[in-house]
Amino acid sequence: MNDTSLQKFYGWFSVLAILVGVLAGVGYYRDEYRPWKDYQKRFIAEEVRRAPSPDQKLQAARTPLQIRQILLPELNRVDRCTTCHLAVEDPTYGGFPQPLAYHPQHDQHPFDKFGCTVCHRGQGRATTADDAHGSVEHWDQPMLPLKFIEASCGQCHEASDNPAAPRLARGSQLFETVGCRGCHKLGGVGGVVGPELDRVGARRSPDWLRAHFLEPAAVTPGSGMPPQKFSEPDVEAIVLFMLSQTGAELPGFYASMKVLPSAAQGQHLFQQKGCIGCHSLGGQGGKVGPALDDVGLRRKPEWIVQHFRDPQTVSPGTVMPRFGFTEAEARALTDFLLHQREQKVALSLPSLMGPVERGREVFRKYGCVGCHGPEGKGGVPNPNAKTAQQVPALTYVADGYTKPEVVKLILNGQHEIAALDPARPAPPLYMPAWGSTIKEGEIDDLVAYLFSLKPKGEDLGF
Amino acid sequence: MNPKPLGDTAVTRRGFFQLSMGWVAGTFAVAATAIATVRFLVPNVVFEPAQLFKAGAPEDYPDGSITFLEDERVFVLRRGNTFRCLSAVCTHLGCTVNRSDKGFHCPCHGSVFNRDGAVVSGPAPRALTWFLVTLSKDNRLVVDKGQNVAHDKYLIL
Amino acid sequence: MVPHHLWTWFASTRVGRSIFRVGPPHSNLERSQAMVSSLLLHVQPAKVNRHALKASYSLGLGLISLYLFFILIGTGTLLMFYYVPSTTQAYDRMKDLQFVVSAGLFVRNMHRWAAHLMVAAVMLHMCRVFYTGAYKAPREFNWLVGVGLFLTTLGLSFTGYLLPWDQLAFWAITVGTNIAGYAPIVGPKLKYLMLGGNTVGQEALTRFYALHVIVLPAIGGLGVAIHMWRVRKDGGLSRPDEPVSVAESLPLAQLPTNKSYGLMELARGTTPQVGRDPDDEVFSWPSLIFRELVLFLVVVAFVLFLAIFWNAPLEELANTIHPPNPAKAPWYFLGLQELVSYSAFWGGVAVPALIVTALVVLPYLDRGREGVGVWFARERRVATTVFSVCVAVAIALTVVGTMFRGPNWGWVVPWRTPPPAMEGH
């Protein structure tokens, strides 16, 4: 019954027990001492320093160290940035070194309703700097570089008429004028040669987008997209605009705030909703309702807003329908009417244009420029295409086709493009079918415009 | 734990020391584990509306008004340049009280409170709670539901 | 020795005596009683054969598996206080564990590494039992219980794998359940049952959670109890036959009578003690218990060490449309996934079925009793070789699947191929 061999285990026992104790202690210690505590201590020290009375100093010193978070259930997120960024709402910390700096214009979008990551992206749930700023593996929404911050405005607001985001507006304008829609769908409208762009801002980084614009084939092998010649500010603007296309679904409160109550936005709505059908501005328009030129002199702003909310409540018996405007839309339209005299807005009103002018609008709207060049002048490369390795110009379409032929070509598209050299890859760009996208009245106007492209003075064929 | 091994061999000094060290270290390890476990289980954040919140600008509240904030279940009272914040949670069993001419009343079991939140009648055991109101650096009213104050403590601007 | 004196004092008080009916043992009677009268300890016998204490024989693998199981239950229970098995919340909760819960990441790391270690330990334990012939009569049924425990362990690891709901989890389980779906006739139904539907979604997450936290642990716990009980009933840990001792040739009446612990019972069949000289054995308390304590500390220290220096992975939120390329099953199924890439039937159905069948019938096919209790016994050369070849093939396939397969399950040479550029960066 002798067992002396246990003694040889005593050494092991003591070493291991100490090791377990040390490891458990180390593991737990690493968790308790997080960097955010240091930042909070710094902030508290500063607050104590600034506190005017001893009582307040005591109160400030007693601030507990804790993780701070903004709960945003509608946006389905939790933002813990304020755990370190403690002074974002305190203007007296303007210019302080990060993370204790003040956030300029902090109450345009109150933090308790918007949080931080809807605009700045990054990983809101994190409590360490690198993880929170999102520049870590396995997080695909790193913080937007500050110069691209306007992209976030475009998630909720209309890009084109945003006075607070001029570069975004420029990007949006470029998108339309350069003709991206000819190949790319955005918001359901556009060609199908390239991928849809509705979520491109969530999937691609700014660097990738920039490289893609300048040299598409380098980033996406086999791409038929022609390299874009943008100036430096324009590249940034279009990248910004692309970054704003995140496909984010806006919950109720945020969608109702979508429209900025600006005169420009109001003008946009005015045209969109067809107010000119019943009212006139500058002598142009309908006669069912009163002229709106001097409405600002005759009516108070609150009256006009209420009129938009529900015409019957301020003008009983009026035939003006209730449009169901959101609060922001009503205010934007009011703003426009009050200021339209000053702004000397030039309304481009479709009903007052001729078919060629309307057709030019259609040409712009669907991005035909992107492949056929400005005013259909061509010049866009299509490698290995029989048509001189370019997308054909449209200047002489009147000579080569009858109107019905052109209509058919636009509606049905042409998928097979004849190759110059069958051994080389097929030409990447083709004519998509627009039949399901283009609207009924638009096709005739478009053809009228195309036929008008032939330089004047030449024989008008048929 | 019997330090003596079975049989005739006595434990050496070294063996004794090692065993003691082992048990002391082991006790420490168990204690550390227990503390860490308890700390683990104590939540550091709660997914509830914050105790400390901003209640808008002072200008948003008309003079003499009593405004009910639904999400936070409080009343904000303004008189002249003074502000107070009253809990709308009945001290009986937690229903939300309503305003009445003479103060507040609870629809659940009929407790009646006067304008200072004191209990007039009904089963409520205590007066309604008043919360600390301060002004933030960016000119917003800040309510702290974690700090109770007397009914006559105002924020004076 | 303060703890000892404190303990002795407490154990002699009225309160102490009401809890611990046997004080610190000082005699052999008391040593036996310490084992027998304790709920936890009486799973083990009062005395064990010396041979069972040899670390070089069993490598303690069964105990290691058990300790890892305990660590997993402990850490798993703690994790249950924060985890929510919902497709919209699970991932966020994993992030919260890392960022907001004190020691959250540490506990999660412990859980993850203990899980992987347990699968490995269970496999190694199975190999050890095979190589020492410890599945042979009378231990055949215990081997079957062991196979059941092995499958339960795989099930626990697999069901737990899904819970973080990240890309790694989602696609590993998609691949795994697809492999299950390849079984003929029952495959698609089995997959439907596992997933609670046709796709890996909320239903699958709920089911896997239920399986992971209660069903499989209960089965595992029951299995472990049966397993340890059978070890005792089958004669303790397997050991080589000893030369016949003098004692065995004595008539029954002349056997030494200095067994004084008074545990006598009438039982059918032979007990392990008949014909044995008592000197073969030692008291479990403290010889076995202390060794078990030291081994426990080794396992805990190792798991703590891993948990401090390596973080459990958490990739992007599960994206049901975009699989990572390649999408890999957990490592213990990678060998199967490699086979499946050649043939869905062979890899997904035939080979697993063959493996399980072979394991189940093995102890009943192998009737010889030679070579038990010895590693790589010469008499069992054939069996040892066949088994080793199978193990080597399994390891090779797993290694190939882990390191040598890249996008589209194509070949990659890990030390030469650069990691693929991430989309969009």
Short mmCIF file of C-alpha atoms in Angstrom, two decimals, chain C:
data_model
loop_
_atom_site.label_atom_id
_atom_site.label_comp_id
_atom_site.label_asym_id
_atom_site.label_seq_id
_atom_site.Cartn_x
_atom_site.Cartn_y
_atom_site.Cartn_z
CA MET C 1 -0.50 25.36 5.78
CA VAL C 2 -3.30 27.63 6.77
CA PRO C 3 -5.81 26.23 4.29
CA HIS C 4 -5.29 22.76 5.69
CA HIS C 5 -5.75 23.75 9.31
CA LEU C 6 -8.72 25.90 8.42
CA TRP C 7 -10.22 22.99 6.61
CA THR C 8 -9.55 20.51 9.40
CA TRP C 9 -11.07 22.88 11.91
CA PHE C 10 -14.16 23.49 9.81
CA ALA C 11 -14.67 19.82 9.05
CA SER C 12 -14.77 19.07 12.76
CA THR C 13 -17.42 21.67 13.62
CA ARG C 14 -21.05 20.71 13.77
CA VAL C 15 -21.81 22.50 10.51
CA GLY C 16 -18.79 20.96 8.88
CA ARG C 17 -19.67 17.49 10.02
CA SER C 18 -23.21 17.83 8.71
CA ILE C 19 -21.87 18.57 5.23
CA PHE C 20 -18.78 16.43 5.02
CA ARG C 21 -19.61 13.25 6.76
CA VAL C 22 -16.11 11.94 6.42
CA GLY C 23 -13.35 14.22 7.56
CA PRO C 24 -9.89 14.38 6.03
CA PRO C 25 -8.88 10.73 5.72
CA HIS C 26 -6.11 9.47 7.93
CA SER C 27 -6.60 5.76 7.68
CA ASN C 28 -7.25 3.40 4.84
CA LEU C 29 -10.81 3.01 6.01
CA GLU C 30 -11.26 6.72 5.81
CA ARG C 31 -9.60 6.86 2.42
CA SER C 32 -12.06 4.37 1.09
CA GLN C 33 -14.96 6.12 2.70
CA ALA C 34 -13.92 9.42 1.18
CA MET C 35 -14.46 7.93 -2.25
CA VAL C 36 -17.50 5.82 -1.55
CA SER C 37 -19.56 8.25 0.47
CA SER C 38 -19.14 11.17 -1.92
CA LEU C 39 -21.66 11.80 -4.66
CA LEU C 40 -19.09 13.11 -7.08
CA LEU C 41 -16.24 10.83 -6.24
CA HIS C 42 -18.04 7.53 -5.92
CA VAL C 43 -18.15 7.27 -9.70
CA GLN C 44 -14.62 6.05 -9.23
CA PRO C 45 -13.73 2.98 -7.19
CA ALA C 46 -12.17 3.09 -3.77
CA LYS C 47 -9.05 1.40 -5.08
CA VAL C 48 -7.54 1.28 -8.51
CA ASN C 49 -4.96 -0.90 -10.10
CA ARG C 50 -1.51 0.62 -10.17
CA HIS C 51 -1.37 0.20 -13.89
CA ALA C 52 -4.27 2.56 -14.37
CA LEU C 53 -2.23 5.39 -12.90
CA LYS C 54 0.38 5.21 -15.61
CA ALA C 55 0.19 8.40 -17.64
CA SER C 56 2.19 6.84 -20.43
CA TYR C 57 -0.44 4.18 -20.86
CA SER C 58 -3.68 6.08 -21.17
CA LEU C 59 -2.21 9.54 -21.68
CA GLY C 60 -5.14 10.67 -19.58
CA LEU C 61 -7.08 11.31 -22.74
CA GLY C 62 -10.43 10.25 -21.40
CA LEU C 63 -10.01 12.56 -18.44
CA ILE C 64 -8.80 15.35 -20.69
CA SER C 65 -11.96 15.00 -22.76
CA LEU C 66 -14.04 15.09 -19.62
CA TYR C 67 -12.32 18.17 -18.23
CA LEU C 68 -12.76 19.96 -21.52
CA PHE C 69 -16.43 19.03 -21.36
CA PHE C 70 -16.67 20.63 -17.91
CA ILE C 71 -14.90 23.76 -19.11
CA LEU C 72 -17.27 23.93 -22.05
CA ILE C 73 -20.30 23.59 -19.84
CA GLY C 74 -19.02 26.31 -17.52
CA THR C 75 -18.06 28.80 -20.21
CA GLY C 76 -21.08 27.88 -22.26
CA THR C 77 -23.45 28.63 -19.41
CA LEU C 78 -21.83 32.02 -18.93
CA LEU C 79 -22.17 32.79 -22.62
CA MET C 80 -25.85 31.92 -22.46
CA PHE C 81 -26.40 35.02 -20.34
CA TYR C 82 -25.65 37.25 -23.30
CA TYR C 83 -26.23 35.28 -26.48
CA VAL C 84 -29.57 35.49 -28.33
CA PRO C 85 -30.32 32.81 -30.97
CA SER C 86 -31.90 35.18 -33.46
CA THR C 87 -30.65 35.81 -36.98
CA THR C 88 -30.97 39.54 -36.41
CA GLN C 89 -29.37 39.66 -33.00
CA ALA C 90 -26.87 36.81 -32.73
CA TYR C 91 -24.02 38.53 -34.53
CA ASP C 92 -24.47 41.78 -32.63
CA ARG C 93 -24.41 39.84 -29.39
CA MET C 94 -21.12 38.24 -30.38
CA LYS C 95 -19.74 41.72 -30.98
CA ASP C 96 -21.06 42.83 -27.63
CA LEU C 97 -19.29 39.94 -25.94
CA GLN C 98 -16.07 41.20 -27.42
CA PHE C 99 -16.56 44.89 -26.76
CA VAL C 100 -18.84 45.40 -23.84
CA VAL C 101 -18.95 42.36 -21.57
CA SER C 102 -16.21 42.09 -18.96
CA ALA C 103 -14.01 39.14 -19.87
CA GLY C 104 -16.51 38.40 -22.64
CA LEU C 105 -13.89 37.78 -25.28
CA PHE C 106 -11.85 35.73 -22.85
CA VAL C 107 -14.76 33.44 -22.00
CA ARG C 108 -15.67 33.07 -25.65
CA ASN C 109 -12.10 32.23 -26.57
CA MET C 110 -11.97 29.61 -23.84
CA HIS C 111 -15.16 28.09 -25.13
CA ARG C 112 -13.98 27.95 -28.74
CA TRP C 113 -10.56 26.49 -28.08
CA ALA C 114 -11.87 23.99 -25.54
CA ALA C 115 -14.36 22.87 -28.17
CA HIS C 116 -11.72 22.23 -30.82
CA LEU C 117 -9.47 20.56 -28.25
CA MET C 118 -12.29 18.31 -27.12
CA VAL C 119 -12.95 17.03 -30.64
CA ALA C 120 -9.25 16.34 -31.01
CA ALA C 121 -8.98 14.76 -27.53
CA VAL C 122 -11.93 12.50 -28.16
CA MET C 123 -10.41 11.34 -31.42
CA LEU C 124 -7.04 10.73 -29.79
CA HIS C 125 -8.73 8.85 -26.97
CA MET C 126 -10.42 6.62 -29.50
CA CYS C 127 -7.08 5.92 -31.14
CA ARG C 128 -5.49 5.11 -27.80
CA VAL C 129 -8.27 2.69 -26.93
CA PHE C 130 -7.86 1.02 -30.27
CA TYR C 131 -4.11 0.76 -30.09
CA THR C 132 -4.26 -0.80 -26.64
CA GLY C 133 -6.99 -3.22 -27.66
CA ALA C 134 -9.21 -1.89 -24.93
CA TYR C 135 -12.36 -2.41 -26.95
CA LYS C 136 -12.15 -6.16 -26.71
CA ALA C 137 -14.34 -8.27 -24.50
CA PRO C 138 -15.70 -7.45 -21.97
CA ARG C 139 -15.43 -3.82 -23.07
CA GLU C 140 -17.28 -4.00 -26.37
CA PHE C 141 -20.35 -2.13 -25.21
CA ASN C 142 -18.29 0.60 -23.63
CA TRP C 143 -16.61 1.09 -26.99
CA LEU C 144 -20.06 1.57 -28.51
CA VAL C 145 -20.94 4.10 -25.84
CA GLY C 146 -17.69 5.79 -26.74
CA VAL C 147 -18.62 5.91 -30.41
CA GLY C 148 -21.91 7.46 -29.36
CA LEU C 149 -20.04 10.04 -27.31
CA PHE C 150 -17.78 10.75 -30.26
CA LEU C 151 -20.76 11.46 -32.50
CA THR C 152 -22.31 13.56 -29.75
CA THR C 153 -19.11 15.58 -29.49
CA LEU C 154 -19.10 16.17 -33.24
CA GLY C 155 -22.75 17.16 -33.00
CA LEU C 156 -22.05 19.61 -30.21
CA SER C 157 -19.21 21.18 -32.11
CA PHE C 158 -21.25 21.37 -35.30
CA THR C 159 -24.34 22.87 -33.70
CA GLY C 160 -22.25 25.38 -31.79
CA TYR C 161 -20.43 26.39 -34.93
CA LEU C 162 -23.54 28.01 -36.39
CA LEU C 163 -24.39 30.20 -33.42
CA PRO C 164 -22.17 33.24 -34.14
CA TRP C 165 -24.08 33.66 -37.40
CA ASP C 166 -21.12 35.06 -39.30
CA GLN C 167 -19.94 34.11 -42.76
CA LEU C 168 -17.76 31.33 -41.40
CA ALA C 169 -20.59 29.83 -39.37
CA PHE C 170 -23.33 30.15 -41.92
CA TRP C 171 -21.48 28.68 -44.85
CA ALA C 172 -19.77 25.92 -42.88
CA ILE C 173 -23.18 24.70 -41.78
CA THR C 174 -24.60 25.14 -45.27
CA VAL C 175 -21.83 22.90 -46.60
CA GLY C 176 -22.21 20.44 -43.70
CA THR C 177 -25.96 20.07 -44.03
CA ASN C 178 -25.64 19.72 -47.78
CA ILE C 179 -23.27 16.83 -47.26
CA ALA C 180 -25.86 15.27 -44.95
CA GLY C 181 -28.46 15.76 -47.63
CA TYR C 182 -26.56 13.48 -49.99
CA ALA C 183 -27.61 10.36 -48.11
CA PRO C 184 -29.90 8.21 -50.22
CA ILE C 185 -33.61 8.23 -49.41
CA VAL C 186 -33.30 9.75 -45.95
CA GLY C 187 -30.83 12.50 -46.87
CA PRO C 188 -33.21 15.29 -47.94
CA LYS C 189 -35.61 14.47 -45.11
CA LEU C 190 -32.80 14.45 -42.63
CA LYS C 191 -31.63 17.80 -43.89
CA TYR C 192 -35.17 19.18 -43.63
CA LEU C 193 -35.40 17.95 -40.07
CA MET C 194 -32.06 19.43 -39.09
CA LEU C 195 -32.77 22.80 -40.63
CA GLY C 196 -36.41 23.03 -39.75
CA GLY C 197 -36.88 24.00 -43.37
CA ASN C 198 -35.05 24.05 -46.64
CA THR C 199 -32.50 26.74 -45.98
CA VAL C 200 -30.24 27.73 -43.15
CA GLY C 201 -32.29 30.42 -41.45
CA GLN C 202 -33.97 31.28 -38.18
CA GLU C 203 -35.48 27.84 -37.77
CA ALA C 204 -32.10 26.21 -38.18
CA LEU C 205 -30.56 28.60 -35.67
CA THR C 206 -33.27 27.88 -33.11
CA ARG C 207 -32.94 24.14 -33.49
CA PHE C 208 -29.18 24.15 -33.41
CA TYR C 209 -29.30 26.27 -30.27
CA ALA C 210 -31.68 23.86 -28.54
CA LEU C 211 -29.53 20.92 -29.55
CA HIS C 212 -26.37 22.68 -28.49
CA VAL C 213 -27.34 23.89 -25.02
CA ILE C 214 -29.57 21.11 -23.71
CA VAL C 215 -30.19 18.08 -25.89
CA LEU C 216 -26.67 17.11 -26.83
CA PRO C 217 -25.08 18.07 -23.49
CA ALA C 218 -27.68 15.93 -21.68
CA ILE C 219 -26.99 13.01 -23.99
CA GLY C 220 -23.30 13.61 -23.55
CA GLY C 221 -23.58 13.77 -19.78
CA LEU C 222 -25.59 10.60 -19.64
CA GLY C 223 -23.17 8.92 -22.00
CA VAL C 224 -20.20 9.95 -19.89
CA ALA C 225 -21.85 8.55 -16.78
CA ILE C 226 -22.53 5.23 -18.47
CA HIS C 227 -19.06 5.23 -19.95
CA MET C 228 -17.31 5.70 -16.61
CA TRP C 229 -19.60 3.24 -14.90
CA ARG C 230 -18.81 0.61 -17.50
CA VAL C 231 -15.10 1.19 -17.05
CA ARG C 232 -15.54 0.12 -13.46
CA LYS C 233 -17.78 -2.80 -14.23
CA ASP C 234 -15.56 -4.09 -16.97
CA GLY C 235 -12.62 -4.34 -14.63
CA GLY C 236 -11.15 -0.86 -14.59
CA LEU C 237 -8.90 0.52 -17.26
CA SER C 238 -7.56 -2.15 -19.52
CA ARG C 239 -4.18 -3.51 -18.59
CA PRO C 240 -1.90 -6.31 -19.70
CA ASP C 241 -2.45 -9.75 -18.15
CA GLU C 242 -0.24 -10.22 -15.17
CA PRO C 243 1.66 -13.41 -14.42
CA VAL C 244 -0.37 -15.64 -12.16
CA SER C 245 0.43 -14.76 -8.62
CA VAL C 246 0.81 -17.00 -5.67
CA ALA C 247 -2.47 -15.73 -4.35
CA GLU C 248 -4.42 -17.09 -7.25
CA SER C 249 -3.34 -20.61 -6.62
CA LEU C 250 -4.47 -20.55 -3.00
CA PRO C 251 -7.80 -21.89 -2.07
CA LEU C 252 -10.38 -19.25 -1.37
CA ALA C 253 -10.38 -19.59 2.40
CA GLN C 254 -6.71 -18.73 2.64
CA LEU C 255 -6.82 -15.43 0.84
CA PRO C 256 -5.58 -12.51 2.93
CA THR C 257 -8.29 -11.07 5.04
CA ASN C 258 -6.90 -7.65 5.63
CA LYS C 259 -9.43 -5.98 3.44
CA SER C 260 -10.99 -4.00 6.18
CA TYR C 261 -13.24 -1.52 4.47
CA GLY C 262 -16.18 -3.74 4.77
CA LEU C 263 -17.68 -3.27 1.38
CA MET C 264 -19.20 -6.62 0.73
CA GLU C 265 -22.00 -7.45 -1.51
CA LEU C 266 -23.34 -10.36 -3.37
CA ALA C 267 -22.88 -9.89 -7.06
CA ARG C 268 -23.13 -12.03 -10.09
CA GLY C 269 -20.10 -12.85 -12.11
CA THR C 270 -16.51 -12.28 -11.18
CA THR C 271 -15.46 -9.01 -9.68
CA PRO C 272 -12.12 -7.59 -10.59
CA GLN C 273 -10.73 -8.32 -7.15
CA VAL C 274 -11.14 -12.07 -7.16
CA GLY C 275 -7.78 -13.70 -7.34
CA ARG C 276 -5.93 -10.47 -7.19
CA ASP C 277 -3.25 -9.66 -4.77
CA PRO C 278 -4.10 -6.42 -2.96
CA ASP C 279 -0.66 -5.05 -3.60
CA ASP C 280 -1.63 -4.45 -7.19
CA GLU C 281 -3.85 -1.71 -6.05
CA VAL C 282 -3.68 1.64 -4.43
CA PHE C 283 -6.29 3.79 -2.82
CA SER C 284 -7.94 6.24 -5.16
CA TRP C 285 -7.68 8.79 -2.39
CA PRO C 286 -5.21 10.32 -2.80
CA SER C 287 -3.23 8.52 -5.49
CA LEU C 288 -5.76 8.78 -8.26
CA ILE C 289 -7.49 11.95 -7.12
CA PHE C 290 -4.34 13.98 -6.82
CA ARG C 291 -3.11 12.92 -10.23
CA GLU C 292 -6.49 13.82 -11.65
CA LEU C 293 -6.25 17.23 -10.01
CA VAL C 294 -2.86 17.87 -11.53
CA LEU C 295 -4.13 16.83 -14.96
CA PHE C 296 -7.07 19.15 -14.53
CA LEU C 297 -4.73 22.03 -13.85
CA VAL C 298 -2.76 21.16 -16.98
CA VAL C 299 -5.89 21.26 -19.11
CA VAL C 300 -7.16 24.48 -17.56
CA ALA C 301 -3.77 26.15 -17.89
CA PHE C 302 -3.55 25.17 -21.53
CA VAL C 303 -7.04 26.43 -22.36
CA LEU C 304 -6.38 29.70 -20.52
CA PHE C 305 -3.13 30.11 -22.38
CA LEU C 306 -4.78 29.65 -25.77
CA ALA C 307 -7.60 31.97 -24.79
CA ILE C 308 -5.23 34.77 -23.86
CA PHE C 309 -3.14 34.72 -26.99
CA TRP C 310 -5.51 33.67 -29.77
CA ASN C 311 -8.94 35.14 -30.44
CA ALA C 312 -11.83 33.06 -31.67
CA PRO C 313 -12.64 34.14 -35.22
CA LEU C 314 -15.62 36.33 -36.07
CA GLU C 315 -15.99 37.23 -39.72
CA GLU C 316 -18.56 39.44 -41.42
CA LEU C 317 -22.24 39.07 -40.73
CA ALA C 318 -23.71 36.06 -42.51
CA ASN C 319 -24.63 37.01 -46.05
CA THR C 320 -27.00 34.45 -47.48
CA ILE C 321 -26.22 35.49 -51.04
CA HIS C 322 -22.46 35.77 -51.06
CA PRO C 323 -20.50 32.78 -49.87
CA PRO C 324 -16.84 33.23 -49.14
CA ASN C 325 -14.76 31.53 -51.73
CA PRO C 326 -13.98 28.84 -50.74
CA ALA C 327 -16.66 27.96 -48.18
CA LYS C 328 -15.23 25.38 -45.83
CA ALA C 329 -16.80 23.05 -43.29
CA PRO C 330 -15.35 22.89 -39.77
CA TRP C 331 -11.96 21.16 -39.72
CA TYR C 332 -13.20 17.79 -38.55
CA PHE C 333 -15.45 17.61 -41.61
CA LEU C 334 -12.91 18.92 -44.07
CA GLY C 335 -11.70 15.45 -44.91
CA LEU C 336 -15.25 14.60 -45.91
CA GLN C 337 -15.59 17.80 -47.86
CA GLU C 338 -12.44 16.94 -49.76
CA LEU C 339 -13.91 13.55 -50.61
CA VAL C 340 -17.20 15.13 -51.57
CA SER C 341 -15.38 17.28 -54.09
CA TYR C 342 -14.56 14.08 -55.92
CA SER C 343 -17.86 12.33 -55.45
CA ALA C 344 -20.93 13.45 -53.56
CA PHE C 345 -22.02 9.91 -52.93
CA TRP C 346 -18.70 8.53 -51.77
CA GLY C 347 -17.70 11.53 -49.74
CA GLY C 348 -21.04 12.41 -48.32
CA VAL C 349 -22.69 9.06 -47.82
CA ALA C 350 -20.60 5.98 -48.37
CA VAL C 351 -17.45 6.85 -46.50
CA PRO C 352 -19.10 8.29 -43.39
CA ALA C 353 -21.46 5.32 -43.29
CA LEU C 354 -18.54 2.93 -43.66
CA ILE C 355 -16.59 4.66 -40.92
CA VAL C 356 -19.43 4.57 -38.45
CA THR C 357 -20.33 0.98 -39.34
CA ALA C 358 -16.74 -0.13 -39.01
CA LEU C 359 -16.45 1.52 -35.63
CA VAL C 360 -19.64 -0.04 -34.39
CA VAL C 361 -18.93 -3.61 -35.46
CA LEU C 362 -15.23 -3.57 -34.67
CA PRO C 363 -15.34 -5.01 -31.16
CA TYR C 364 -17.72 -7.76 -32.21
CA LEU C 365 -15.67 -8.74 -35.22
CA ASP C 366 -12.43 -8.84 -33.34
CA ARG C 367 -12.79 -11.80 -31.05
CA GLY C 368 -9.26 -12.50 -30.10
CA ARG C 369 -8.31 -11.47 -26.64
CA GLU C 370 -4.63 -11.11 -27.22
CA GLY C 371 -2.74 -7.88 -26.98
CA VAL C 372 -5.02 -6.06 -24.56
CA GLY C 373 -3.36 -3.50 -22.32
CA VAL C 374 -0.30 -2.98 -24.45
CA TRP C 375 0.40 -0.38 -27.10
CA PHE C 376 0.96 -1.73 -30.60
CA ALA C 377 0.92 -5.36 -29.48
CA ARG C 378 2.70 -7.61 -31.95
CA GLU C 379 -0.20 -10.01 -32.01
CA ARG C 380 -2.40 -7.27 -33.37
CA ARG C 381 -0.08 -6.10 -36.12
CA VAL C 382 -2.67 -6.36 -38.83
CA ALA C 383 -5.39 -4.50 -36.98
CA THR C 384 -2.94 -1.82 -35.90
CA THR C 385 -1.68 -1.32 -39.42
CA VAL C 386 -5.12 -1.13 -40.98
CA PHE C 387 -6.29 1.35 -38.40
CA SER C 388 -3.17 3.47 -38.74
CA VAL C 389 -3.56 3.61 -42.49
CA CYS C 390 -7.16 4.77 -42.13
CA VAL C 391 -6.15 7.41 -39.62
CA ALA C 392 -3.31 8.59 -41.85
CA VAL C 393 -5.63 8.88 -44.83
CA ALA C 394 -8.16 10.81 -42.76
CA ILE C 395 -5.47 13.18 -41.54
CA ALA C 396 -4.09 13.63 -45.04
CA LEU C 397 -7.52 14.46 -46.45
CA THR C 398 -8.14 16.90 -43.64
CA VAL C 399 -4.80 18.60 -44.18
CA VAL C 400 -5.46 18.85 -47.90
CA GLY C 401 -8.86 20.34 -47.27
CA THR C 402 -7.48 22.82 -44.75
CA MET C 403 -4.33 24.06 -46.39
CA PHE C 404 -4.25 23.08 -49.99
CA ARG C 405 -7.65 24.09 -51.23
CA GLY C 406 -8.43 27.63 -52.25
CA PRO C 407 -11.08 29.47 -54.26
CA ASN C 408 -13.47 27.25 -56.15
CA TRP C 409 -11.88 24.34 -54.29
CA GLY C 410 -8.89 24.63 -56.58
CA TRP C 411 -5.37 23.69 -55.61
CA VAL C 412 -3.27 26.24 -53.79
CA VAL C 413 0.20 25.99 -52.38
CA PRO C 414 -0.16 27.80 -49.07
CA TRP C 415 3.40 29.02 -48.76
CA ARG C 416 3.45 30.44 -52.24
CA THR C 417 -0.04 31.66 -53.04
CA PRO C 418 -0.73 35.17 -51.79
CA PRO C 419 -4.03 35.56 -49.93
CA PRO C 420 -6.83 36.59 -52.30
CA ALA C 421 -7.50 40.31 -52.57
CA MET C 422 -10.74 41.16 -50.78
CA GLU C 423 -13.53 42.40 -52.96
CA GLY C 424 -13.81 46.13 -53.02
CA HIS C 425 -10.55 46.94 -51.26
#
